Coordinates of C-alpha atoms and ligand atoms in Angstrom, one line a residue:
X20 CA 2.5 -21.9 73.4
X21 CA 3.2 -24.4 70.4
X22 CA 3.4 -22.4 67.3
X23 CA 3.6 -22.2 63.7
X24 CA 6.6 -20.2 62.3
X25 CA 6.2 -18.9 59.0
X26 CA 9.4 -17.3 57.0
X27 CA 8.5 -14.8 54.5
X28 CA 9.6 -14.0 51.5
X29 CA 6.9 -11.1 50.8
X30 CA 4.4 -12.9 48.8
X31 CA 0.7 -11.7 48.9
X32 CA -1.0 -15.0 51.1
X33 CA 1.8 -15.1 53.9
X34 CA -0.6 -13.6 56.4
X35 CA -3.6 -15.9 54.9
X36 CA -1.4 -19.1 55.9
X37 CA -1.0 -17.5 59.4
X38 CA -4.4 -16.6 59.1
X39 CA -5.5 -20.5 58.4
X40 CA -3.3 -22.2 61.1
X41 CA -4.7 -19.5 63.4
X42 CA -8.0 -21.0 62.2
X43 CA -7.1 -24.4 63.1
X44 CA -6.2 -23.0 66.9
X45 CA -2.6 -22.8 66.7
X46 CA -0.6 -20.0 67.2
X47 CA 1.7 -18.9 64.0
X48 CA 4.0 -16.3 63.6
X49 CA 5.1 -14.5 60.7
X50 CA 9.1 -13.7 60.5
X51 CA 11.5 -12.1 57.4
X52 CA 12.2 -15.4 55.5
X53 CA 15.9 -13.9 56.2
X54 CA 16.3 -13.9 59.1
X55 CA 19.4 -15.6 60.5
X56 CA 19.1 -18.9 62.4
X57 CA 20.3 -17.3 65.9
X58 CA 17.4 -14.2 65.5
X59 CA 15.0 -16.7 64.8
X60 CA 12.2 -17.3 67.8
X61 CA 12.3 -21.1 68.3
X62 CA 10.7 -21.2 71.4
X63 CA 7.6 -23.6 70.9
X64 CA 8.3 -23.7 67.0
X65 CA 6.9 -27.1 66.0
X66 CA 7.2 -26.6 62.5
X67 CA 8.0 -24.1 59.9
X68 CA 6.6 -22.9 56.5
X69 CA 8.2 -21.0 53.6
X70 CA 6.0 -18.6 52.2
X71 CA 5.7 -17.8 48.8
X72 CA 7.0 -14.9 47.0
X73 CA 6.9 -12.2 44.0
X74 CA 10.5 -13.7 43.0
X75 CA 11.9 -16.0 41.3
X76 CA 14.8 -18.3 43.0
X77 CA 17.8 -17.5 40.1
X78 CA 16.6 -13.8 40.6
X79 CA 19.0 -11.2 42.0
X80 CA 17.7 -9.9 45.2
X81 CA 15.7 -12.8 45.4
X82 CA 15.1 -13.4 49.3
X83 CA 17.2 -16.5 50.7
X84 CA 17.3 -18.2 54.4
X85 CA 19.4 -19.3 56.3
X86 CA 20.2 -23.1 55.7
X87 CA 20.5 -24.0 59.2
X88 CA 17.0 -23.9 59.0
X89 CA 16.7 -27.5 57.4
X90 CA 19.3 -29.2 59.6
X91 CA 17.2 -28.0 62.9
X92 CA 15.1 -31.5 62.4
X93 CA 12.1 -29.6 63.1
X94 CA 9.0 -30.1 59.7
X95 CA 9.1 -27.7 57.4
X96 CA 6.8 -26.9 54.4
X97 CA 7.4 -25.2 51.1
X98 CA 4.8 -23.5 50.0
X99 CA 4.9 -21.9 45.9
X100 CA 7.9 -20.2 46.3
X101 CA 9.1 -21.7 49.4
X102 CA 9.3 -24.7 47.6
X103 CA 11.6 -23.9 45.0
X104 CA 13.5 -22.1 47.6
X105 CA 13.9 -25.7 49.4
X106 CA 15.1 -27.5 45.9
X107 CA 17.2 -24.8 44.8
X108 CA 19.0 -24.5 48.6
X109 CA 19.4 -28.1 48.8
X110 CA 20.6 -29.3 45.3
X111 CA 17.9 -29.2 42.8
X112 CA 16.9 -27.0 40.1
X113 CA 14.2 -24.5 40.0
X114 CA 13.6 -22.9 36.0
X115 CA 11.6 -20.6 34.1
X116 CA 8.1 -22.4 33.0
X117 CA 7.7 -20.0 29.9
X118 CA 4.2 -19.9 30.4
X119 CA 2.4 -19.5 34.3
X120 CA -0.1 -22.2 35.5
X121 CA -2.2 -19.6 37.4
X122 CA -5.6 -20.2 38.9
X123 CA -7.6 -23.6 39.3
X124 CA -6.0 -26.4 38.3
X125 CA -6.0 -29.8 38.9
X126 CA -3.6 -32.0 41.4
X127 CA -3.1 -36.0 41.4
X128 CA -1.2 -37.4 44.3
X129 CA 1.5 -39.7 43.3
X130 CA 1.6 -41.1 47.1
X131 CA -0.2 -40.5 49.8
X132 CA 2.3 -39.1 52.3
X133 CA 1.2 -37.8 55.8
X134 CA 0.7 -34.1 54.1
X135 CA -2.4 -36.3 52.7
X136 CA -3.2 -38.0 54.4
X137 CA -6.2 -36.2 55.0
X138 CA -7.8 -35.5 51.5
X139 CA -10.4 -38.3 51.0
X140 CA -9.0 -38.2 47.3
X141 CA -6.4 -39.1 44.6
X142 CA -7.1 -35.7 42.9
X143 CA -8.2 -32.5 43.6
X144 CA -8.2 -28.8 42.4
X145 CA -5.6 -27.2 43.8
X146 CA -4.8 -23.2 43.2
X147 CA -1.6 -22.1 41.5
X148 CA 0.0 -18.8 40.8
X149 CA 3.5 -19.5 39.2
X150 CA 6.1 -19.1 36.3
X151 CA 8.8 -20.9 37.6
X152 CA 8.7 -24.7 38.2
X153 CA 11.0 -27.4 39.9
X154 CA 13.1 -29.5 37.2
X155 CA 15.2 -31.6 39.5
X156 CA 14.5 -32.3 42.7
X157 CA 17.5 -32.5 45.3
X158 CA 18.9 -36.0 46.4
X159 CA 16.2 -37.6 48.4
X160 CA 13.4 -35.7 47.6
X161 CA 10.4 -37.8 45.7
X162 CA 7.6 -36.8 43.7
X163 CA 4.2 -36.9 45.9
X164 CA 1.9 -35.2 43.2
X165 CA 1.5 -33.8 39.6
X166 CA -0.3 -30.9 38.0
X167 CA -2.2 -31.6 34.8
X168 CA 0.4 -30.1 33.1
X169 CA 2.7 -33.1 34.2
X170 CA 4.4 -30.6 36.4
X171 CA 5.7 -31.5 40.0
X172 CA 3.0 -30.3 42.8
X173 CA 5.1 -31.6 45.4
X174 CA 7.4 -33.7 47.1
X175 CA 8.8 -34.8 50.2
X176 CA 12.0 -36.0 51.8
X177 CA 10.8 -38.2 55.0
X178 CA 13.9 -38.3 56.9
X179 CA 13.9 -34.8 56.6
X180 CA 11.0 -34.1 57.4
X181 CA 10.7 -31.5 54.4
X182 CA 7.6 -31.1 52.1
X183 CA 7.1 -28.6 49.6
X184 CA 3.8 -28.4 47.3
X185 CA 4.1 -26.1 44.3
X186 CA 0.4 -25.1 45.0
X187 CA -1.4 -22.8 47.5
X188 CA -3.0 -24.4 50.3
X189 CA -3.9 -21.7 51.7
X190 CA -6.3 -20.2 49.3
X191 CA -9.4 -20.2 49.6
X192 CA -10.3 -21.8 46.0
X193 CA -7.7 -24.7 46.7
X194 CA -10.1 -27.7 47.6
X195 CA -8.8 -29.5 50.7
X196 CA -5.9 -26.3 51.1
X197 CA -7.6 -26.8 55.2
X198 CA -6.7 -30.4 54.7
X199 CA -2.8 -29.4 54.1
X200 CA -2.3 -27.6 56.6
X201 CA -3.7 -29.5 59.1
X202 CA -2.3 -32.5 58.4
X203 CA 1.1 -30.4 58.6
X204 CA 0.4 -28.3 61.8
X205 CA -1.7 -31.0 63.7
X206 CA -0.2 -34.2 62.2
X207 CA 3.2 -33.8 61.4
X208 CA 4.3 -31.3 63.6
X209 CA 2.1 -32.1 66.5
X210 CA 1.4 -28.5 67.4
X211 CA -1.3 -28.1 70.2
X212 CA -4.7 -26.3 69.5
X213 CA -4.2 -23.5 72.1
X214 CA -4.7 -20.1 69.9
X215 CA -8.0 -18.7 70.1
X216 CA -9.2 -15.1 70.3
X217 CA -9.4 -15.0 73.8
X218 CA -5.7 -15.6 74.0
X219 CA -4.8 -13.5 71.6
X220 CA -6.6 -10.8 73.2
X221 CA -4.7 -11.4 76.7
X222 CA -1.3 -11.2 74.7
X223 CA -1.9 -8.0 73.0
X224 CA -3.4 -6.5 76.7
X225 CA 0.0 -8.1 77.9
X226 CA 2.3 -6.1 75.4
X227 CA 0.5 -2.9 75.2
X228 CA 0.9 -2.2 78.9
X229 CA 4.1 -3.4 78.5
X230 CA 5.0 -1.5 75.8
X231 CA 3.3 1.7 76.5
X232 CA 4.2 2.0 80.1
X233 CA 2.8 5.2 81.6
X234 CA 2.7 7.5 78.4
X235 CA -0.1 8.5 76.5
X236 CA -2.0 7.0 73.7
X237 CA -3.9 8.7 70.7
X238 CA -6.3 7.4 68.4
X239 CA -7.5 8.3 65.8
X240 CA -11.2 6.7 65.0
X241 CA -12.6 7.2 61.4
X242 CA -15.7 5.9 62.7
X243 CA -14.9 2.6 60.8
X244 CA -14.6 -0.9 62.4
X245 CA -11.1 -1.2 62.6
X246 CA -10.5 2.1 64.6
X247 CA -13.2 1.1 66.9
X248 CA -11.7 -2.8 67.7
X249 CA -8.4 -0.7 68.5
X250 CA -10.4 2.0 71.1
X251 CA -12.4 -1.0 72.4
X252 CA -9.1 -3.0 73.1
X253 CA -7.0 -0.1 74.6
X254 CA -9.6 0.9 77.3
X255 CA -10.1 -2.6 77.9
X256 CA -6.2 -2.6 78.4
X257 CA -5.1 0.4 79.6
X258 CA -6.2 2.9 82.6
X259 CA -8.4 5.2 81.1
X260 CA -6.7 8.2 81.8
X261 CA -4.2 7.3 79.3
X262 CA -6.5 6.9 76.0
X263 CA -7.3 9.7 73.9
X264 CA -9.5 8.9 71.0
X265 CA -10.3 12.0 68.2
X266 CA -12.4 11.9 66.0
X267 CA -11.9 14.6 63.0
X268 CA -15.3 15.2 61.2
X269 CA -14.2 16.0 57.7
X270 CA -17.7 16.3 56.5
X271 CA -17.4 13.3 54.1
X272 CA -18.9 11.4 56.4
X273 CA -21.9 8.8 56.2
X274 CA -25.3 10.1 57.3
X275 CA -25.6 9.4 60.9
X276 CA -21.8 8.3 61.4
X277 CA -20.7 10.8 64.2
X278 CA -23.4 10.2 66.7
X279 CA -23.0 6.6 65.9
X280 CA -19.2 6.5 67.0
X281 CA -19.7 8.5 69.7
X282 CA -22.9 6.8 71.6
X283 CA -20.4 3.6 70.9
X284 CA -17.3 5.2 72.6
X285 CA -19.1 6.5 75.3
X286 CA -20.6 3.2 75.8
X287 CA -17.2 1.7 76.2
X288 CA -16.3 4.3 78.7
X289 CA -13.8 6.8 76.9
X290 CA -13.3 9.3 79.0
X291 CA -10.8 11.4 76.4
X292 CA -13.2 11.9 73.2
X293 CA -12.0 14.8 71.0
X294 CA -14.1 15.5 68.4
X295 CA -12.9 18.3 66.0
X296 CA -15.2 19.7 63.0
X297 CA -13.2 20.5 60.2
X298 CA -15.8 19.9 57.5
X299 CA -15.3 23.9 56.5
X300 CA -11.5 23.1 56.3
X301 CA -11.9 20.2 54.1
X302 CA -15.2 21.5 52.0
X303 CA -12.8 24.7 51.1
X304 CA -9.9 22.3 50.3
X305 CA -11.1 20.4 48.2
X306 CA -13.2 23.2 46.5
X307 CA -12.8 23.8 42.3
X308 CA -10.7 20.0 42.6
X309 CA -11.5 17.4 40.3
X310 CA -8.4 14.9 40.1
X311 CA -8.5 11.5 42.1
X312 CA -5.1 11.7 43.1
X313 CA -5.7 15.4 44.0
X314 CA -8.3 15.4 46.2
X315 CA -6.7 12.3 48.6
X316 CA -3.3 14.3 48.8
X317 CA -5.4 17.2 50.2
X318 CA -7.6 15.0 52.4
X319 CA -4.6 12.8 53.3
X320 CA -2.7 16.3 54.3
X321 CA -5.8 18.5 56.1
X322 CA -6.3 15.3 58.2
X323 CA -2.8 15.2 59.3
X324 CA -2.4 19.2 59.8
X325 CA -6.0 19.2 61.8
X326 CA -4.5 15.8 63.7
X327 CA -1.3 17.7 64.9
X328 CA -2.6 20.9 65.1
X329 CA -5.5 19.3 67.7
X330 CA -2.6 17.3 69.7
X331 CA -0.3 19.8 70.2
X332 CA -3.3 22.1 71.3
X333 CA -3.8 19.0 74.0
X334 CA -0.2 19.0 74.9
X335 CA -0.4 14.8 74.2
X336 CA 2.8 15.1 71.5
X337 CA 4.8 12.6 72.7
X338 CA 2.3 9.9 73.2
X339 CA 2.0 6.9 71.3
X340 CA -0.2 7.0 67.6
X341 CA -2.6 3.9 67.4
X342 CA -3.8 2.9 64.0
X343 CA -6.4 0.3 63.0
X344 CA -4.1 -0.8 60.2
X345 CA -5.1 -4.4 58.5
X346 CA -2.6 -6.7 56.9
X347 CA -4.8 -6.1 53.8
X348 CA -3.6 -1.8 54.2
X349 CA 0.0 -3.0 54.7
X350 CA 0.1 -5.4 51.4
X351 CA -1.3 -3.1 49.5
X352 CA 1.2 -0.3 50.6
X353 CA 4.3 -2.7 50.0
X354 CA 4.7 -3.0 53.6
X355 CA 4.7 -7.1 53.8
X356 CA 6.6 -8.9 56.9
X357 CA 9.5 -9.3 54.7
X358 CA 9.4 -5.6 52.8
X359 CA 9.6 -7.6 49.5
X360 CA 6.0 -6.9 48.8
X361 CA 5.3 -4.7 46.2
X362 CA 3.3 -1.8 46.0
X363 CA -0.2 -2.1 44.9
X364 CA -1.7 1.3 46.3
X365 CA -0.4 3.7 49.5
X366 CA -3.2 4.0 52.2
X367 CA -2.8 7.4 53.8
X368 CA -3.1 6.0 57.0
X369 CA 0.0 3.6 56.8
X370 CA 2.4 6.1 55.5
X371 CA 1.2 9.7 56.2
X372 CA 4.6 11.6 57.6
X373 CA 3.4 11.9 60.9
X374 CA 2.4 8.1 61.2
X375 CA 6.4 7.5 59.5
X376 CA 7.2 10.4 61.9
X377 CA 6.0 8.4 65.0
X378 CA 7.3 4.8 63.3
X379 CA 11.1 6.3 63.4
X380 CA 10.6 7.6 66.7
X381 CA 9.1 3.9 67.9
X382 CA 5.7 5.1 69.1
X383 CA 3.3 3.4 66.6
X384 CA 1.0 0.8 67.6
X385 CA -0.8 -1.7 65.6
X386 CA -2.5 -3.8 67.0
X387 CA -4.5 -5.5 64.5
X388 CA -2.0 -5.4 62.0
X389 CA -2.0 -9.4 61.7
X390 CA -5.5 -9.7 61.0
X391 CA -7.9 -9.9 58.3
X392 CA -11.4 -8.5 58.8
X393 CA -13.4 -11.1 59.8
X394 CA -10.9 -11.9 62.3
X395 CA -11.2 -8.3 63.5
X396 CA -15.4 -8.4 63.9
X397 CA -14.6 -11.6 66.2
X398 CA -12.2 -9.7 68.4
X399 CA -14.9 -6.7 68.4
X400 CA -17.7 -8.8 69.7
X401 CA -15.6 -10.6 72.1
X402 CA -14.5 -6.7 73.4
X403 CA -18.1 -6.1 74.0
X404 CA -18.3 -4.0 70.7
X405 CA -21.8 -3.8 69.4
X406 CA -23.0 -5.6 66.7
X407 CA -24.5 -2.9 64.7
X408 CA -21.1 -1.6 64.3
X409 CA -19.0 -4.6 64.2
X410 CA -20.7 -5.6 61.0
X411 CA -20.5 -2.3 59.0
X412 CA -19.3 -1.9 55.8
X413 CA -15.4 -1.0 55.6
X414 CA -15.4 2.7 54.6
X415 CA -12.4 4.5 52.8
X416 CA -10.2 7.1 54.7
X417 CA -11.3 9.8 51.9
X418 CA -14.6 9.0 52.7
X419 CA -17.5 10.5 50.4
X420 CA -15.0 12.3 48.1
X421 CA -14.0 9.2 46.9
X422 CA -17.6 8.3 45.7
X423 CA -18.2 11.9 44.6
X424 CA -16.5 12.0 40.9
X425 CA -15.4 15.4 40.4
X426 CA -15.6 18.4 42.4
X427 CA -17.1 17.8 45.7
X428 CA -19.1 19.8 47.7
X429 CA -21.0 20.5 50.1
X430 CA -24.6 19.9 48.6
X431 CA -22.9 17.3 46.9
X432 CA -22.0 15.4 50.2
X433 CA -25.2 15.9 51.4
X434 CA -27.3 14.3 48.3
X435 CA -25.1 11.5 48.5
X436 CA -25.4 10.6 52.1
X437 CA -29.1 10.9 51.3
X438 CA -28.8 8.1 48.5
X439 CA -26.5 6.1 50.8
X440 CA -28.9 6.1 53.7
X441 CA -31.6 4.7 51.6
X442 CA -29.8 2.5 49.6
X443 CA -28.2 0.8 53.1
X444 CA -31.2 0.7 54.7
X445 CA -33.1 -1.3 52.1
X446 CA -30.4 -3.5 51.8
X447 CA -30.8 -3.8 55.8
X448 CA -34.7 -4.7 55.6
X449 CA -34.3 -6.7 52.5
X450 CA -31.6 -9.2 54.3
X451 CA -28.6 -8.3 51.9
X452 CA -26.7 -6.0 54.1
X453 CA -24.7 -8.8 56.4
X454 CA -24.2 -10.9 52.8
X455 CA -22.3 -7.9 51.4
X456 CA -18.9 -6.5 51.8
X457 CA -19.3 -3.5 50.9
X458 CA -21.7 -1.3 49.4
X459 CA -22.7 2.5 48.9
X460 CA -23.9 5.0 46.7
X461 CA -21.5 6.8 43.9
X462 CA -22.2 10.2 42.5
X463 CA -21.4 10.3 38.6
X464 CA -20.2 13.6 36.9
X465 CA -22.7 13.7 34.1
X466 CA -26.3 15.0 34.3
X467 CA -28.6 12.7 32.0
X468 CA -32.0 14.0 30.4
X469 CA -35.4 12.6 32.0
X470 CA -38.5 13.3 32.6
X471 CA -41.1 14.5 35.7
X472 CA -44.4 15.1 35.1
X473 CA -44.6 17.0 31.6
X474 CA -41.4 18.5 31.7
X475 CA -37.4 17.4 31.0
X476 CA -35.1 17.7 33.4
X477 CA -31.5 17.0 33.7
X478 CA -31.2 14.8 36.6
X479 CA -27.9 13.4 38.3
X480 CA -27.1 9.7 37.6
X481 CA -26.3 7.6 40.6
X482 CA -24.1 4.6 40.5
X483 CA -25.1 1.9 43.2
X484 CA -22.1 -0.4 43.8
X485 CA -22.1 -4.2 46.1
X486 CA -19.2 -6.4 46.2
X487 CA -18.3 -9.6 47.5
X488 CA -15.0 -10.1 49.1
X489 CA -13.1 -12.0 51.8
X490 CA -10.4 -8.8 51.8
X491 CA -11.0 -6.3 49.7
X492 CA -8.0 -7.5 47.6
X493 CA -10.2 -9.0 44.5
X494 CA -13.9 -9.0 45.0
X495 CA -17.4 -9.8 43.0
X496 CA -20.0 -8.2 42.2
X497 CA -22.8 -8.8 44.6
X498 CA -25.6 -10.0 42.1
X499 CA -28.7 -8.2 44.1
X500 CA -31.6 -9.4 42.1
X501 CA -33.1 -7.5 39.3
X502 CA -36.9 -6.8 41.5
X503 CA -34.4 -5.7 44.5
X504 CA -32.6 -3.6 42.3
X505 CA -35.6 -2.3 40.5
X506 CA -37.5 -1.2 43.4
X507 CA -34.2 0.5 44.9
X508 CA -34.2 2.6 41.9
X509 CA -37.6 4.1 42.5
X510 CA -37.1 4.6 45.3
X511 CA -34.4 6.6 45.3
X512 CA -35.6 8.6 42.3
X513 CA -39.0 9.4 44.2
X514 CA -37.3 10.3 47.2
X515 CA -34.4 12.2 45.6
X516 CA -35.8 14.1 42.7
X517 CA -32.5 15.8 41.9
X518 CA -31.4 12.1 41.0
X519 CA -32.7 11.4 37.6
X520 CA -31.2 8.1 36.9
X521 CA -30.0 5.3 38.7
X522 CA -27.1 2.6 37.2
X523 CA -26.1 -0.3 38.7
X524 CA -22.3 -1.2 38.8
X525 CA -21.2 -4.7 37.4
X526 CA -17.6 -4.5 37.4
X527 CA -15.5 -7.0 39.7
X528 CA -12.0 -6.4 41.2
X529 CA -10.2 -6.6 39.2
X530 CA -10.2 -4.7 36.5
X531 CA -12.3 -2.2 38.2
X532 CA -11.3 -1.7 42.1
X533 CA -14.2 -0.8 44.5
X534 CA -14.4 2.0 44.8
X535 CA -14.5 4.3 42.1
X536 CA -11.6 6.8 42.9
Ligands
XMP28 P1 -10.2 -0.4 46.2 O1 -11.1 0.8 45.7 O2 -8.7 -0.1 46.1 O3 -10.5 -0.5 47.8 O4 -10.6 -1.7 45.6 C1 -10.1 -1.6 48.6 C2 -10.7 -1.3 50.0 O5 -10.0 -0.2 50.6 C3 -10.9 0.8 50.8 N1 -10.1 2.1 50.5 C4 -9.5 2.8 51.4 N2 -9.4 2.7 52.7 N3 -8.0 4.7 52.8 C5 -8.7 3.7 53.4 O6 -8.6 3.6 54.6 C6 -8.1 4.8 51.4 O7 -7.5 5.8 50.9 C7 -8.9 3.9 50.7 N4 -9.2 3.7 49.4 C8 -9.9 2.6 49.3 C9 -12.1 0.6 50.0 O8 -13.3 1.2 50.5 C10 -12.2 -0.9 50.0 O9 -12.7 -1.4 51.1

């Protein structure tokens, strides 16, 4: 297959380019921007692209390539960083701004070069997110665009075939960003359209087997969509016999999530389903605990012990771990392509010891670890997955406790998952549901004074909480309207009398993250 490679140097949209030539139907693949020329997987390669990257260029430790690259003859494209990586390698100079141009801001094109030649304009808002900027371009290298700031945007070296833009194409606020790329994959490089999901779905049934031969693999669902794309793609792939899916109810569930998982793993045939209660183990672990940090250590370390403890009492210990693990999960636990990424926040599920455990020993699988999580509904419909549960709402590992502030409880779990179910069920029948990313219920710490019938009463106040995101990385607020919002409110106070108040949350991400833990 023609492909895309990408080299990178650990910024935070390397998977989003591969993500945006995978949407223009052509295979890419994402390699350490390090990586000497002979290690390098050529095969097909019709052009490559420099990512960007948390460093700067003079920086010690700042990642480098192997030069080779740019005598190979084959198109390559800096992108931010990869850029200044080009100029710097090849004779120019790259220096500190002093100040960053970050966010919107506005390109003209100096010449309209085949990169393009597809954007119906001279100018356009472009996205940038730098401090460092180009000050002298190598020999034969020519300006192609400027930044309001009368900065250099980009250039080009024809007989090279090299082209660097100082902004980010592939973000989604960079106006004809699609244009870019395309005119680079399709036009320059001349890569064939031949990626689609379908494909990528026969190459991943093509490794697993490959790579899993005739041992054992587990899984472990949290009842989320992620977990379920990975069961639905390993029985599609692999002789039955050879799955085992577990499922550890840890009593932080959402109302109605169990049964929901398992009617939609039976309906996919599993024929190894372990489902393990531990909801006393984790209720009396997390009892008397109100710290954050805390409570996901212990939830983070009761899963593991009740995971091991469940497949050593199957005898499946040397089998394989699958994880539903995102690209978003590996960013944000420093775990980029190039491990130059930094770390934003650990997910348990990427770096508990018996996940690293299984990594040293080779036996972790991943399969969706290069896609975001649209990309992964697409692949569950197209493995037969139901829609109902293709669509739902990402839901954190710690589930409820998370959402409970302070001590959680029993009682506690159960008045939430009340609140949740009504709140996600009018969003269902009011149309809002599919439009959000994410939304659920938060139980505050405080008890606020109200009234019911002629008497006061101290009620709980419940936080409601709807985002808009593409990734969970930065997200909106999801601005239900005010009569939505209002009617909500009642009802949940009717229906709930121990909630006396109900607050809607207007912080985006960032500052605030999404959840509230
Ligand atoms: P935050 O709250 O950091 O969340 O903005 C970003 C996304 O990640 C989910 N989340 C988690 N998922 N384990 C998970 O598997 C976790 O510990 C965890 N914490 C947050 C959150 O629901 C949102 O979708």
């Amino acid at each position: 297959m023609d492909k895309i490679l990408i080299l990178d140097f650990g910024g935070q949209s390397t998977q989003l380019i591969g993500r945006r030539i995978r949407q223009l139907g052509v295979y890419s693949e994402i390699v350490p921007g390090d990586v000497r020329l002979d290690a390098l997987p050529l095969e097909g390669a019709r052009g490559i692209i420099l990512s960007g990257s948390g460093y700067s260029v003079y920086e010690p430790g700042a990642p480098s390539v192997d030069r080779a690259i740019y005598e190979l003859g084959v198109p390559i494209l800096g992108i931010c960083y990869g850029f200044q990586r080009i100029a710097a390698d090849q004779g120019g100079k790259v220096e500190p701004l002093g100040r960053k141009e970050f966010g919107r801001a506005r390109v003209t094109l100096t010449e309209r070069t085949a990169l393009f030649a597809r954007i119906p304009e001279m100018s356009f808002l472009s996205w940038m997110s730098h401090g460092d900027s180009v000050t002298k371009f190598p020999n034969g290298f020519s300006a192609i665009g400027r930044s309001d700031n009368n900065l250099p945007a980009a250039f080009v070296n024809e007989e090279k075939r090299t082209w660097g833009v100082q902004f980010h194409p592939e973000a989604s606020h960079c106006q004809y960003g699609m244009e870019v790329l395309e005119a680079f994959a399709i036009d320059i490089c001349g890569a064939r359209r031949e990626w689609n999901m379908r494909s990528f779905i026969s190459a991943k049934r093509e490794k697993l087997r490959e790579r899993v031969g005739a041992r054992k693999v587990v899984l472990l669902i949290s009842g989320g969509v992620d977990s379920c794309v990975v069961a639905a793609l390993l029985l599609t792939s692999l002789p039955g016999d050879q799955v085992h899916l577990m499922y550890i109810d840890t009593g932080l569930m959402r109302e109605g999530e169990s049964e929901e998982v398992r009617e939609s793993l039976a309906g996919l045939g599993a024929r190894h389903v372990h489902v393990v209660d531990a909801s006393e183990r984790f209720y009396a672990g997390l009892a008397g605990v109100e710290d954050p940090e805390q409570k996901r250590r212990i939830i983070g370390d009761l899963f593991m012990n009740v995971q091991e403890q469940e497949i050593a009492r199957l005898g499946i210990e040397n089998s394989f771990l699958a994880q539903g693990t995102l690209y978003t999960d590996l960013i944000e636990s420093g775990r980029g392509v190039g491990n130059k990424a930094n770390v934003i926040k650990t997910h348990h599920n990427v770096r508990s010891p018996l996940v690293e455990a299984a990594r040293r020993r080779g036996l972790i699988i991943e399969p969706l670890a290069s896609l975001y999580k649209d990309e992964v509904r697409v692949l569950g419909l197209e493995l037969g997955l139901p829609q109902r549960i293709v669509s739902r709402h990402p839901f954190p590992g710690p589930g409820l406790a998370v959402r409970i502030l302070g001590e959680v409880t029993r009682e506690k779990c159960e008045l939430l998952r009340r609140a949740d179910l009504l709140f996600l069920a009018e969003l269902r029948s009011r149309a809002l549901y599919d439009r959000i990313w994410q939304a659920f219920c938060v139980l505050l710490p405080v008890r606020s004074v109200g009234v019911s019938g002629d008497t006061r009463r101290y009620g709980h106040v419940l936080a409601l909480r709807a985002v808009a995101s593409l990734d969970a990385i930065t997200a909106d607020v999801y601005p239900i309207g005010m009569t939505d919002l209002l009617e909500i409110s009642s009802l949940i106070t009717n229906r709930i009398p121990e909630i006396g108040r109900v607050v809607y949350d207007v912080s985006s991400k960032p500052p605030a993250t999404i959840e509230w833990e």
